XYZ file of C-alpha atoms in Angstrom:
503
model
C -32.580 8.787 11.741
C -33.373 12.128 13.874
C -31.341 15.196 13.450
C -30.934 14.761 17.696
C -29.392 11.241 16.976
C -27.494 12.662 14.019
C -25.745 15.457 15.777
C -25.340 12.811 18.982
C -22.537 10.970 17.315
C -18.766 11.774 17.428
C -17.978 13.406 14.249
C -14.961 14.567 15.570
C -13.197 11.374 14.599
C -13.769 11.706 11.351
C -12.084 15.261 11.180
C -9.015 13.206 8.487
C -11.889 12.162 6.917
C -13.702 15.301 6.025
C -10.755 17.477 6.065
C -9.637 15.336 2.119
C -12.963 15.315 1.645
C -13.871 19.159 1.759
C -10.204 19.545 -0.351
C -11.174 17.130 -2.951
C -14.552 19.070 -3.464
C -13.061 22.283 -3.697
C -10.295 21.137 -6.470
C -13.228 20.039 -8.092
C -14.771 23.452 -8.535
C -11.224 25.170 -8.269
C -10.126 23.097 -11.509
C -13.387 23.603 -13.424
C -13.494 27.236 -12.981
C -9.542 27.933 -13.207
C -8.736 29.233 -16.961
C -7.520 25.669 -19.010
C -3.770 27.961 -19.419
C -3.007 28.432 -15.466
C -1.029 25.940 -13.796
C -2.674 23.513 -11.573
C 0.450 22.909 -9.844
C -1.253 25.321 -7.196
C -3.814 22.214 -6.575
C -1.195 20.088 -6.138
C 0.428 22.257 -3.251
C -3.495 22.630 -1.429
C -3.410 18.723 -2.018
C -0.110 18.844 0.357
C -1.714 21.248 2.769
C -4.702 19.328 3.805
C -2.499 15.720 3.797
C -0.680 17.189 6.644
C -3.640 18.619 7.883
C -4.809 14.936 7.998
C -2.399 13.855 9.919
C -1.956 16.747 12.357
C -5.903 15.924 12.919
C -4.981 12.140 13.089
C -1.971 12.752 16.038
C -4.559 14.499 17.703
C -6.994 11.556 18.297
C -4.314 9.536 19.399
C -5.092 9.807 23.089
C -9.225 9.224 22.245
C -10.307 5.749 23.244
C -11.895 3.245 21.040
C -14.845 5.346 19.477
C -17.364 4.370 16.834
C -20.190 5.874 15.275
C -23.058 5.037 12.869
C -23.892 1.605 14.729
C -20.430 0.694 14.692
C -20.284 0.709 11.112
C -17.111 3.603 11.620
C -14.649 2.748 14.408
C -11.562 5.021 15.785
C -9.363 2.488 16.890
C -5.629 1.721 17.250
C -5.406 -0.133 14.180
C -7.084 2.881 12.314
C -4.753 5.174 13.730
C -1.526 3.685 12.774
C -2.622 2.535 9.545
C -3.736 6.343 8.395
C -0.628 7.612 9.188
C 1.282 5.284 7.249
C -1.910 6.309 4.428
C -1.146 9.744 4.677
C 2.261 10.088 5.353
C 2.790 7.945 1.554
C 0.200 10.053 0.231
C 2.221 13.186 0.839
C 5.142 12.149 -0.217
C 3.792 10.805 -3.983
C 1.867 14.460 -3.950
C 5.905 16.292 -3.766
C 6.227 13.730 -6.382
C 3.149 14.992 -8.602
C 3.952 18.598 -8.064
C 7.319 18.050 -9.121
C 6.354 15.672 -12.536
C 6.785 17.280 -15.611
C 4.066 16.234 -17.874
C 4.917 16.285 -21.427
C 3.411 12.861 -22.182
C -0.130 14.040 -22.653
C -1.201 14.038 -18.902
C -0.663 18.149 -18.596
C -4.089 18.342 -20.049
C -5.928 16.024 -17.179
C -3.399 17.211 -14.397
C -6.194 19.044 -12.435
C -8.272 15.818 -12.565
C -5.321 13.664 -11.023
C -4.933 15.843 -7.918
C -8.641 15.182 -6.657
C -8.568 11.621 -8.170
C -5.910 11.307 -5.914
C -7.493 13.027 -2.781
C -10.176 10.397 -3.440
C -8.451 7.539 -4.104
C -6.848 8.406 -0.356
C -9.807 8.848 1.250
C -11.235 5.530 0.551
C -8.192 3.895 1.630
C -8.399 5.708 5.247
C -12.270 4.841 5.102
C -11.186 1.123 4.975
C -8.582 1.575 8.161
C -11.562 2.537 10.260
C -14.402 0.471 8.834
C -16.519 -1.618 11.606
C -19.080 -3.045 8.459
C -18.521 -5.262 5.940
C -19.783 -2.289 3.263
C -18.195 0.462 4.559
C -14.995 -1.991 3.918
C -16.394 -2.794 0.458
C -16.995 0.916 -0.580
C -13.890 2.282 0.902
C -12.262 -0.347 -1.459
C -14.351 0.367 -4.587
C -13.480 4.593 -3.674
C -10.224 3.561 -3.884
C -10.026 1.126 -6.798
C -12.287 3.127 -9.425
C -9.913 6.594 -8.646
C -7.221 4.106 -9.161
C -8.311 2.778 -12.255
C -8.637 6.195 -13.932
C -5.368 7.770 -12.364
C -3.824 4.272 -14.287
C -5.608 5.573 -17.532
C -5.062 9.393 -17.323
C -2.648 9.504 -20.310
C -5.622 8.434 -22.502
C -3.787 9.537 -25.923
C -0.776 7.375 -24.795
C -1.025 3.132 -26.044
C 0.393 1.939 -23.314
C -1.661 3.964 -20.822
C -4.901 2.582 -22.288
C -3.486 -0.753 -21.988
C -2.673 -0.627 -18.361
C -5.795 0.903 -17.048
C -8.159 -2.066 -19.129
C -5.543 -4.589 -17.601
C -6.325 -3.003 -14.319
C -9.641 -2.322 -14.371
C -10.722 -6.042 -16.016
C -8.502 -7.896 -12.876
C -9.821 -5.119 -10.826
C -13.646 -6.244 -11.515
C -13.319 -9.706 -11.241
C -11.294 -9.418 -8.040
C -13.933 -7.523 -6.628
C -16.614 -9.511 -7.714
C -14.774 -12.787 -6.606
C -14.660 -11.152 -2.822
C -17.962 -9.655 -2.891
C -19.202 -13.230 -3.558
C -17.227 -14.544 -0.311
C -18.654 -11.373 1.701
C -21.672 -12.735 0.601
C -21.693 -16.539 1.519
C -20.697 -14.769 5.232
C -23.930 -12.482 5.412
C -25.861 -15.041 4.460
C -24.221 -17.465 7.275
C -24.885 -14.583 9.782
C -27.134 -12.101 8.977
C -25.002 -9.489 9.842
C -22.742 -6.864 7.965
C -20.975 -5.474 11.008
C -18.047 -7.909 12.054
C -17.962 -7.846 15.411
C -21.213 -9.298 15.404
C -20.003 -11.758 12.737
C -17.284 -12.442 14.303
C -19.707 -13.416 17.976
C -21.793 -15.315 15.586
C -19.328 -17.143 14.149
C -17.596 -18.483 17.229
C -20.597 -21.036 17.809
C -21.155 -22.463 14.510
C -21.358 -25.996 14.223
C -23.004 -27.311 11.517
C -20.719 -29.178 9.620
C -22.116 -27.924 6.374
C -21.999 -24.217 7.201
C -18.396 -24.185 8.133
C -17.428 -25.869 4.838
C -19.546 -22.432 3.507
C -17.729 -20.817 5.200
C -14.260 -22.337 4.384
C -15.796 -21.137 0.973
C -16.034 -17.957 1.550
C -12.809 -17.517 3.277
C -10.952 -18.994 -0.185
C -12.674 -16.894 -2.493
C -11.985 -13.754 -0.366
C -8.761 -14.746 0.193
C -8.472 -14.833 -3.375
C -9.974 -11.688 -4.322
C -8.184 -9.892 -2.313
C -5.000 -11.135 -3.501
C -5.284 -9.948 -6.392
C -5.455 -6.233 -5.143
C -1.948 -6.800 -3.551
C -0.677 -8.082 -6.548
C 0.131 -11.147 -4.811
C 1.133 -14.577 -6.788
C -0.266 -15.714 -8.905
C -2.878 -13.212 -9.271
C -0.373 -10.368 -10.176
C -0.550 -10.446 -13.785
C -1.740 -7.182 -14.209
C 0.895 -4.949 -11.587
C 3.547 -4.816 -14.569
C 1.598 -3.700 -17.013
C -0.120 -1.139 -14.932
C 2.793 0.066 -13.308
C 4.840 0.547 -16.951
C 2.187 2.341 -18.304
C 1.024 4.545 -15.520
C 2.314 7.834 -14.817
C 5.738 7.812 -12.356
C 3.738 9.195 -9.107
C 0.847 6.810 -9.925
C 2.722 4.266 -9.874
C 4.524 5.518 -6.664
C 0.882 5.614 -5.202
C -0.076 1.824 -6.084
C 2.681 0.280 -5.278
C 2.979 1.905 -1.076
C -0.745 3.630 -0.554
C -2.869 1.173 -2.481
C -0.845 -1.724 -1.502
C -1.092 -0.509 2.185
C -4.767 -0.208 1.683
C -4.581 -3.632 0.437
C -3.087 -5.270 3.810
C -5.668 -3.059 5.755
C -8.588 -4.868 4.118
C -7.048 -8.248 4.133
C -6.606 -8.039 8.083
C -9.442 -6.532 9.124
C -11.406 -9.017 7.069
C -9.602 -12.040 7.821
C -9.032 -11.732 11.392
C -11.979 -10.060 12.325
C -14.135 -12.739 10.671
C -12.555 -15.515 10.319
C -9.970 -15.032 13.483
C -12.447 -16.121 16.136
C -14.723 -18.388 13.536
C -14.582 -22.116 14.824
C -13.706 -24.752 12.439
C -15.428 -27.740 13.846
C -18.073 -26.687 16.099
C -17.828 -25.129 19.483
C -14.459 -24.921 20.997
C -12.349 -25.893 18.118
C -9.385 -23.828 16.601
C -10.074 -21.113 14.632
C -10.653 -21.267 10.688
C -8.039 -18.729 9.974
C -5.773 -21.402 11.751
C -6.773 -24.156 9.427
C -6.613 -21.978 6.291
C -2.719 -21.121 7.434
C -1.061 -23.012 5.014
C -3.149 -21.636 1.735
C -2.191 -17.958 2.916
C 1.962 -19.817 3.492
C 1.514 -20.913 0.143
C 0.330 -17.852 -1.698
C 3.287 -15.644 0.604
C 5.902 -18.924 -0.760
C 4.630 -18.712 -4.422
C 4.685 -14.236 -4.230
C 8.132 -14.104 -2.996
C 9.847 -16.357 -5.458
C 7.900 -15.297 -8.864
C 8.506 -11.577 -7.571
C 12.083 -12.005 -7.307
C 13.075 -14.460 -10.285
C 10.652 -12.842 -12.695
C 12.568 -9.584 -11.527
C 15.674 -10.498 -12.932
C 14.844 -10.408 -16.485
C 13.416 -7.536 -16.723
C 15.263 -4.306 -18.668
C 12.582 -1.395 -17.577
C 13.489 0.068 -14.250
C 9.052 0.475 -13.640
C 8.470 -3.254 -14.382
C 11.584 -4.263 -12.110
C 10.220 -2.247 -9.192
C 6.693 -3.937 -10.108
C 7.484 -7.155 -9.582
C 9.849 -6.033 -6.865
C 6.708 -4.480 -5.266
C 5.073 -8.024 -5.689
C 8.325 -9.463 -3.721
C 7.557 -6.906 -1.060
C 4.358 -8.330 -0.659
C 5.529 -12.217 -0.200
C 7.612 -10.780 2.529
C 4.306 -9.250 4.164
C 2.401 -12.592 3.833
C 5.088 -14.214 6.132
C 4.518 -12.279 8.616
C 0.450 -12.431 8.391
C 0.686 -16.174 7.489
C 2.746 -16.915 10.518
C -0.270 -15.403 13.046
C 1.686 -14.794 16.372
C 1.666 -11.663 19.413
C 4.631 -9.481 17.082
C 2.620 -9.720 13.623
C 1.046 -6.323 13.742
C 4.474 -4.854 14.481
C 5.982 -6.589 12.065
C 3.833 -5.844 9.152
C 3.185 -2.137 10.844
C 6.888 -1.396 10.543
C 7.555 -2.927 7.167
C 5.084 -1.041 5.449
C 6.537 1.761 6.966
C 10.299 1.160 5.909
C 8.987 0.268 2.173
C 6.976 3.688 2.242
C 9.944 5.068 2.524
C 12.867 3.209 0.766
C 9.789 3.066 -2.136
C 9.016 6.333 -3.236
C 12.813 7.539 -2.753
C 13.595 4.817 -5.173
C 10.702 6.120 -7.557
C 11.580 10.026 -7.020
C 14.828 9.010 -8.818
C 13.080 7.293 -11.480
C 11.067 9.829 -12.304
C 13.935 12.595 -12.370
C 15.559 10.069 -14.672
C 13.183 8.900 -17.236
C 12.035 12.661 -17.456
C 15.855 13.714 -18.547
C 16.404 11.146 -20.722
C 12.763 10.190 -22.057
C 12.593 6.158 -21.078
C 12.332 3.886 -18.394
C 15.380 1.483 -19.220
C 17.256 0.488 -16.030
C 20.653 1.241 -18.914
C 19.746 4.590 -18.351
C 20.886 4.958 -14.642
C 24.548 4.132 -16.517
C 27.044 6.774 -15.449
C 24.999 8.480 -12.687
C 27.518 8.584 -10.164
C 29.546 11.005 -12.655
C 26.544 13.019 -13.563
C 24.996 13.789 -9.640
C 27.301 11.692 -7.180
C 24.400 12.743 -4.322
C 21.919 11.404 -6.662
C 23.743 8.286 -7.097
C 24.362 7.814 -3.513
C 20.938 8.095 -2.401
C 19.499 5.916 -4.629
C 22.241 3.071 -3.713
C 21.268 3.740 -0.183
C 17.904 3.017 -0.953
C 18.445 -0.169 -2.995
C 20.526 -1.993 -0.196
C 17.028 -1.036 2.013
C 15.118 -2.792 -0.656
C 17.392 -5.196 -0.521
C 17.709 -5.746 3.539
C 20.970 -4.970 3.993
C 22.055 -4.294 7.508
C 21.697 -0.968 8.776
C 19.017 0.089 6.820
C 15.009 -0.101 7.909
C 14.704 -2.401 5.078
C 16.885 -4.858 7.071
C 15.142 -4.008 10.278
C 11.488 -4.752 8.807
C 12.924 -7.848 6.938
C 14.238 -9.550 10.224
C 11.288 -8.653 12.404
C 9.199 -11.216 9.810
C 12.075 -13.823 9.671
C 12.418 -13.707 13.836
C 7.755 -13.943 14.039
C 8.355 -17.179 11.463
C 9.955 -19.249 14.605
C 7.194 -17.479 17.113
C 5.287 -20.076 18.349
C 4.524 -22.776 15.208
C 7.621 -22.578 13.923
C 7.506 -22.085 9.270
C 11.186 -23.579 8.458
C 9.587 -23.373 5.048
C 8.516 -19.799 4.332
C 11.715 -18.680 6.339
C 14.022 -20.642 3.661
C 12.296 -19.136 1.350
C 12.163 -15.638 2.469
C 16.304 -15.972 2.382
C 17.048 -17.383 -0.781
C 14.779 -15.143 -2.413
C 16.365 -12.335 -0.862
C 19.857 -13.051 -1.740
C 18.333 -13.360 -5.457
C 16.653 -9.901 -5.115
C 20.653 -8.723 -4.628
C 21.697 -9.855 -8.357
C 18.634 -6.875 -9.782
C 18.841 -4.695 -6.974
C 22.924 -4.217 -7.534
C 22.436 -4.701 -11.244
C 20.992 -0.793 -10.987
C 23.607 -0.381 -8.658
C 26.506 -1.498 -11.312
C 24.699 1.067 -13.746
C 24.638 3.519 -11.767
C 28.846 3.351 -10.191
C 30.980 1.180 -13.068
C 29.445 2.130 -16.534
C 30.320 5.060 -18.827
C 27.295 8.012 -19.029
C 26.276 8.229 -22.143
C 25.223 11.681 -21.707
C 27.692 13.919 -19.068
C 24.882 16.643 -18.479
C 24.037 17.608 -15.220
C 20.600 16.893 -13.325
C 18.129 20.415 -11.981
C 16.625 18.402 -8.871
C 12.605 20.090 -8.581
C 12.251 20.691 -5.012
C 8.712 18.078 -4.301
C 12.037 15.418 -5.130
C 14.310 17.089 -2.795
C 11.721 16.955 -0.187
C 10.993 13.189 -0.986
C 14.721 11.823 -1.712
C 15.570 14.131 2.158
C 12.601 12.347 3.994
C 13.116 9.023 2.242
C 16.783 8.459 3.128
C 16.558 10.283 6.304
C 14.276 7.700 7.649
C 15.727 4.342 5.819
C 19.050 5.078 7.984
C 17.453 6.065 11.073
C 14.797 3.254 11.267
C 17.431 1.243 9.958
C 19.433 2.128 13.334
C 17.317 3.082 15.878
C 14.228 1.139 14.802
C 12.789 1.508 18.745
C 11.973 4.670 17.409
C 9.061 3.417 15.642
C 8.713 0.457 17.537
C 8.419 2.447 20.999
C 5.902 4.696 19.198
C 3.568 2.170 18.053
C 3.425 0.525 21.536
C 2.964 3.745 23.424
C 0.051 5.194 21.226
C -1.525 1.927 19.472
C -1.634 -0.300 22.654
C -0.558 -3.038 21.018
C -3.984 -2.842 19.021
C -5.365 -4.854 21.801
C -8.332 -3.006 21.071
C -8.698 -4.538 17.509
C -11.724 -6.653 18.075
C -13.084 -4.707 20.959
């Protein structure tokens, strides 16, 4: 390539890009050179600076057209702008949570290395929401995954730490290579990387034997990407990993790198396999036929997430398999394939960004004071920090979907898209009995928190990054809770309805 071609492209839309790119380099050399005694807080704070630099950059492109660059293999388009802010606006809010994290459990020694870790993990993820090319997908995902696996595996003196990051980086591997496989199967059906061109290619197959490949292919990415969002039955690993990861890691994997997870799953899916024919020219759709495994996977997700939840006594392994409940609830609304889907999911990752990571700046100001993670330690927290107490239980009923919360909001966008067009009686049944039983763990924090005795009457010293996070977080489960047009009316007036998805 010519340096005349090379400076002919529109960098410009990569400003997010390059902006937590640049910061992560400079950490790099900043925490090498930094004397091992000084704080790195400091990092943590420049961290902060360029995510809303990010997104400052990012609400400037929102006016710029459908724009791609190196031979479509990058692409600025609706899809990649909402998704990045969601990306970045959960990345800055688990960074108030790392600032604020008091490590005493052997991570104060690697914090410098998390901050940039971090940065990196991020930037794959926003690498995926704009990737035109089946291996600019697959290394934004691999960016994000190895960071992942090391942030998992920072507290490398602690048991449980080491445990989680092999769990994580074993299901990690084969997940990966089980989808790399399926990417595969569609190259070699194609020729082609980039998926628009896959996706023109794919719209006159007809050779009976080729679209069984490429039923193939669909399955095994289906399934290898499942196991990134911790999705039944290939979440084994998400409690585990979220237990023995650091508090703001596990903030980050279960709203970034779970949002992440639904960007690569629909850009995949429905750019490949959304136009592919089944049966030779003119017949519906693979993605249409394949409906019912993706019902059954969403079906399967929300009831282990939720009944498995019930038993458990750490607060971090509750909100794990909560976080693979969260994720059934998501299928529905993918699985059921009609006009409102991209709102719906859109707006429910947005509501659990938020209702998430208030819930998990609690948890960390709690299992810091007392030194464990048992959900018996929230007992008595309305007499220690009434405020505390109160904005935690506001962000349960979210979780929950109780009415007048964003949680609720998000939850009956997917239950109204079930009866859209094909109506799923099934997966809407499902969706709420299994949120009635998420109640019954959801209000057993609750009953900690408002009817049992403290054990210890001392008072909580709120750090400021939770202030910032608990402020945000409720702030914007009560307000998208009601006035969700807010959101809503934003999405349609910058996104275009991402009509310009496969464009």
């Amino acid at each position: 390539m010519s340096f005349k071609t090379l400076t002919s492209f529109h960098w410009s839309i990569m400003t997010p890009e390059f902006i937590i790119l640049g910061v992560a380099a400079v950490l790099t050399l900043l925490d090498l050179f930094m004397p091992k005694k000084q704080d790195r807080r400091i990092l943590g704070w420049i961290s902060i600076v360029a995510i809303l630099a990010a997104m400052v950059s990012v609400t400037g492109l929102l006016d710029q057209g459908v724009t791609s660059i190196l031979d479509d293999t990058f692409r600025l388009d609706g899809f990649a702008k909402a998704f990045k802010l969601l990306l970045l606006a959960g990345a800055g809010l688990v960074m108030f949570l790392a600032v604020s994290y008091k490590a005493k459990d052997g991570m104060e020694e690697y914090q410098g290395e998390f901050y940039y870790l971090f940065l990196t993990a991020l930037l794959g993820a926003m690498v995926m929401t704009s990737s035109g090319d089946l291996i600019t997908l697959f290394v934004g995902l691999e960016l994000l995954s190895i960071s992942s696996y090391i942030l998992a595996g920072i507290r490398k003196h602690q048991l449980k730490s080491n445990e989680s990051a092999m769990k994580y980086v074993i299901n990690g591997g084969i997940s990966t290579a089980i989808t790399l496989f399926g990417m595969s199967y569609v190259y070699g059906l194609t020729g082609s990387t980039n998926l628009l061109a896959i996706a023109n290619k794919l719209q006159s197959l007809a050779d009976p034997q080729q679209v069984y490949m490429l039923g193939l292919a669909f399955l095994m990415i289906l399934v290898g990407l499942s196991f990134k969002l911790a999705a039944a039955p290939f979440h084994m690993w998400a409690p585990d990993v979220y237990q023995g990861a650091p508090t703001p890691v596990t903030a980050f994997l279960s709203v970034v790198s779970k949002t992440a997870g639904f960007v690569i799953v629909i850009r995949i899916l429905l750019s490949v396999f959304g136009l592919a024919v089944s049966a030779g020219p003119g017949s519906e759709p693979i993605l249409y036929k394949m409906q019912d495994y993706i019902a059954f996977i969403a079906g399967a997700t929300m009831i282990i997430g939720n009944v498995v939840a019930l038993r458990q006594s750490n607060i971090k392994r509750m909100f794990a398999y909560s976080s693979i409940a969260h994720a059934g609830y998501i299928l529905v609304a993918f699985s059921s394939m009609n006009f409102i889907m991209f709102d719906a999911i859109w707006f429910y990752l947005l509501a659990y960004l938020f209702m998430n990571l208030g819930a998990f700046a609690v948890i960390q100001l709690i299992s810091e004071k007392t030194g464990s993670e048992n959900i018996s330690d929230f007992a008595g927290l309305y007499r220690r920090s009434p405020v505390l107490a109160v904005t935690m239980g506001i962000l349960l009923i979210s979780l929950a979907g109780f009415p007048g919360t964003a949680g609720f909001i998000g939850k009956l966008n997917i239950f109204i898209g079930t009866f859209v067009d094909t109506p799923h009686y099934v997966l809407a049944s499902i969706m709420i009995a299994t949120t009635v039983v998420s109640y019954f763990y959801y209000f057993g924090v609750m009953t900690q928190m408002f009817f049992r005795p403290a054990s210890d009457e001392s008072k909580f010293k709120i750090p400021f990054g939770i202030i910032v996070v608990l402020v945000v977080s409720v702030a914007a489960s009560i307000v998208f809770g009601v006035a969700p047009n807010l959101a809503i009316d934003f999405l349609h007036n910058h996104f275009n309805g991402f009509n310009d998805f496969l464009k």
